[in-house]
PDB file of C-alpha atoms in Angstrom:
ATOM      1  CA  MET A 160       8.442   9.524  15.729  1.00  0.00           C
ATOM      2  CA  SER A 161      10.073   9.099  12.342  1.00  0.00           C
ATOM      3  CA  THR A 162       9.012   6.813   9.521  1.00  0.00           C
ATOM      4  CA  HIS A 163      10.872   3.502   9.426  1.00  0.00           C
ATOM      5  CA  VAL A 164      12.704   2.831   6.175  1.00  0.00           C
ATOM      6  CA  ILE A 165      10.802  -0.430   5.610  1.00  0.00           C
ATOM      7  CA  ASP A 166       7.428   1.314   6.059  1.00  0.00           C
ATOM      8  CA  SER A 167       8.479   3.856   3.429  1.00  0.00           C
ATOM      9  CA  HIS A 168       9.679   1.129   1.091  1.00  0.00           C
ATOM     10  CA  VAL A 169       6.442  -0.877   1.401  1.00  0.00           C
ATOM     11  CA  GLY A 170       4.432   2.293   0.752  1.00  0.00           C
ATOM     12  CA  LYS A 171       6.474   3.094  -2.355  1.00  0.00           C
ATOM     13  CA  LYS A 172       5.889  -0.418  -3.669  1.00  0.00           C
ATOM     14  CA  ILE A 173       2.135  -0.072  -3.091  1.00  0.00           C
ATOM     15  CA  ARG A 174       2.155   3.211  -5.033  1.00  0.00           C
ATOM     16  CA  GLU A 175       4.287   1.675  -7.789  1.00  0.00           C
ATOM     17  CA  LEU A 176       1.950  -1.313  -8.221  1.00  0.00           C
ATOM     18  CA  ARG A 177      -1.113   0.937  -8.095  1.00  0.00           C
ATOM     19  CA  ASN A 178       0.294   3.263 -10.758  1.00  0.00           C
ATOM     20  CA  LEU A 179       1.386   0.371 -12.987  1.00  0.00           C
ATOM     21  CA  ALA A 180      -2.150  -1.039 -12.777  1.00  0.00           C
ATOM     22  CA  GLY A 181      -3.671   2.374 -13.540  1.00  0.00           C
ATOM     23  CA  VAL A 182      -5.712   2.287 -10.340  1.00  0.00           C
ATOM     24  CA  SER A 183      -6.598   5.428  -8.395  1.00  0.00           C
ATOM     25  CA  GLN A 184      -6.152   5.678  -4.642  1.00  0.00           C
ATOM     26  CA  THR A 185      -9.928   5.923  -4.365  1.00  0.00           C
ATOM     27  CA  LYS A 186     -10.529   2.740  -6.357  1.00  0.00           C
ATOM     28  CA  LEU A 187      -7.954   0.804  -4.327  1.00  0.00           C
ATOM     29  CA  ALA A 188      -9.364   2.172  -1.089  1.00  0.00           C
ATOM     30  CA  ASP A 189     -12.928   1.243  -2.041  1.00  0.00           C
ATOM     31  CA  SER A 190     -11.906  -2.302  -2.890  1.00  0.00           C
ATOM     32  CA  LEU A 191     -10.155  -2.632   0.480  1.00  0.00           C
ATOM     33  CA  GLY A 192     -12.959  -1.022   2.496  1.00  0.00           C
ATOM     34  CA  MET A 193     -11.006   2.037   3.628  1.00  0.00           C
ATOM     35  CA  SER A 194     -10.644   5.720   2.813  1.00  0.00           C
ATOM     36  CA  PHE A 195      -8.323   7.015   0.117  1.00  0.00           C
ATOM     37  CA  GLN A 196      -6.616   9.020   2.876  1.00  0.00           C
ATOM     38  CA  GLN A 197      -5.586   5.738   4.494  1.00  0.00           C
ATOM     39  CA  VAL A 198      -4.099   4.571   1.195  1.00  0.00           C
ATOM     40  CA  GLN A 199      -2.200   7.896   1.026  1.00  0.00           C
ATOM     41  CA  LYS A 200      -0.837   7.309   4.529  1.00  0.00           C
ATOM     42  CA  TYR A 201       0.261   3.790   3.588  1.00  0.00           C
ATOM     43  CA  GLU A 202       1.976   5.039   0.433  1.00  0.00           C
ATOM     44  CA  THR A 203       3.920   7.726   2.281  1.00  0.00           C
ATOM     45  CA  GLY A 204       4.859   5.379   5.105  1.00  0.00           C
ATOM     46  CA  ALA A 205       3.048   7.596   7.619  1.00  0.00           C
ATOM     47  CA  ASN A 206       0.981   4.572   8.706  1.00  0.00           C
ATOM     48  CA  ARG A 207       2.236   1.013   8.878  1.00  0.00           C
ATOM     49  CA  VAL A 208       0.425  -1.606   6.842  1.00  0.00           C
ATOM     50  CA  SER A 209      -0.735  -4.575   8.902  1.00  0.00           C
ATOM     51  CA  ALA A 210       0.113  -8.067   7.683  1.00  0.00           C
ATOM     52  CA  SER A 211      -3.531  -8.802   6.893  1.00  0.00           C
ATOM     53  CA  LYS A 212      -3.978  -5.556   4.936  1.00  0.00           C
ATOM     54  CA  LEU A 213      -0.725  -6.147   3.048  1.00  0.00           C
ATOM     55  CA  PHE A 214      -2.051  -9.592   2.127  1.00  0.00           C
ATOM     56  CA  GLU A 215      -5.253  -7.979   0.806  1.00  0.00           C
ATOM     57  CA  ILE A 216      -3.257  -5.422  -1.195  1.00  0.00           C
ATOM     58  CA  ALA A 217      -0.989  -8.121  -2.638  1.00  0.00           C
ATOM     59  CA  SER A 218      -4.043 -10.185  -3.576  1.00  0.00           C
ATOM     60  CA  TYR A 219      -5.664  -7.175  -5.245  1.00  0.00           C
ATOM     61  CA  PHE A 220      -2.617  -6.758  -7.489  1.00  0.00           C
ATOM     62  CA  ASN A 221      -1.936 -10.511  -7.856  1.00  0.00           C
ATOM     63  CA  ALA A 222       1.518  -9.864  -6.421  1.00  0.00           C
ATOM     64  CA  PRO A 223       3.541 -12.011  -4.019  1.00  0.00           C
ATOM     65  CA  ILE A 224       4.056 -10.586  -0.522  1.00  0.00           C
ATOM     66  CA  GLY A 225       7.789 -10.588  -1.235  1.00  0.00           C
ATOM     67  CA  ALA A 226       7.250  -7.921  -3.901  1.00  0.00           C
ATOM     68  CA  PHE A 227       6.879  -5.339  -1.142  1.00  0.00           C
ATOM     69  CA  PHE A 228      10.253  -5.927   0.496  1.00  0.00           C
ATOM     70  CA  PRO A 229      13.786  -5.151  -0.633  1.00  0.00           C
TER      71      PRO A 229
END
């Protein structure tokens, strides 16, 4: 099964926001109650981000949900 282009795009946006904020994968993961490996999988598009988790991530960065889509 290949990675869907939207999953990759959302993951890249998560990584971009995280890097702009100067936040490590570990810090983001801790704040979301998950492992840093899960954050890595989201950022590479290997795992899809659920709507509820995307909402949590957007809230963490004070970003609108629309920021994650082309």
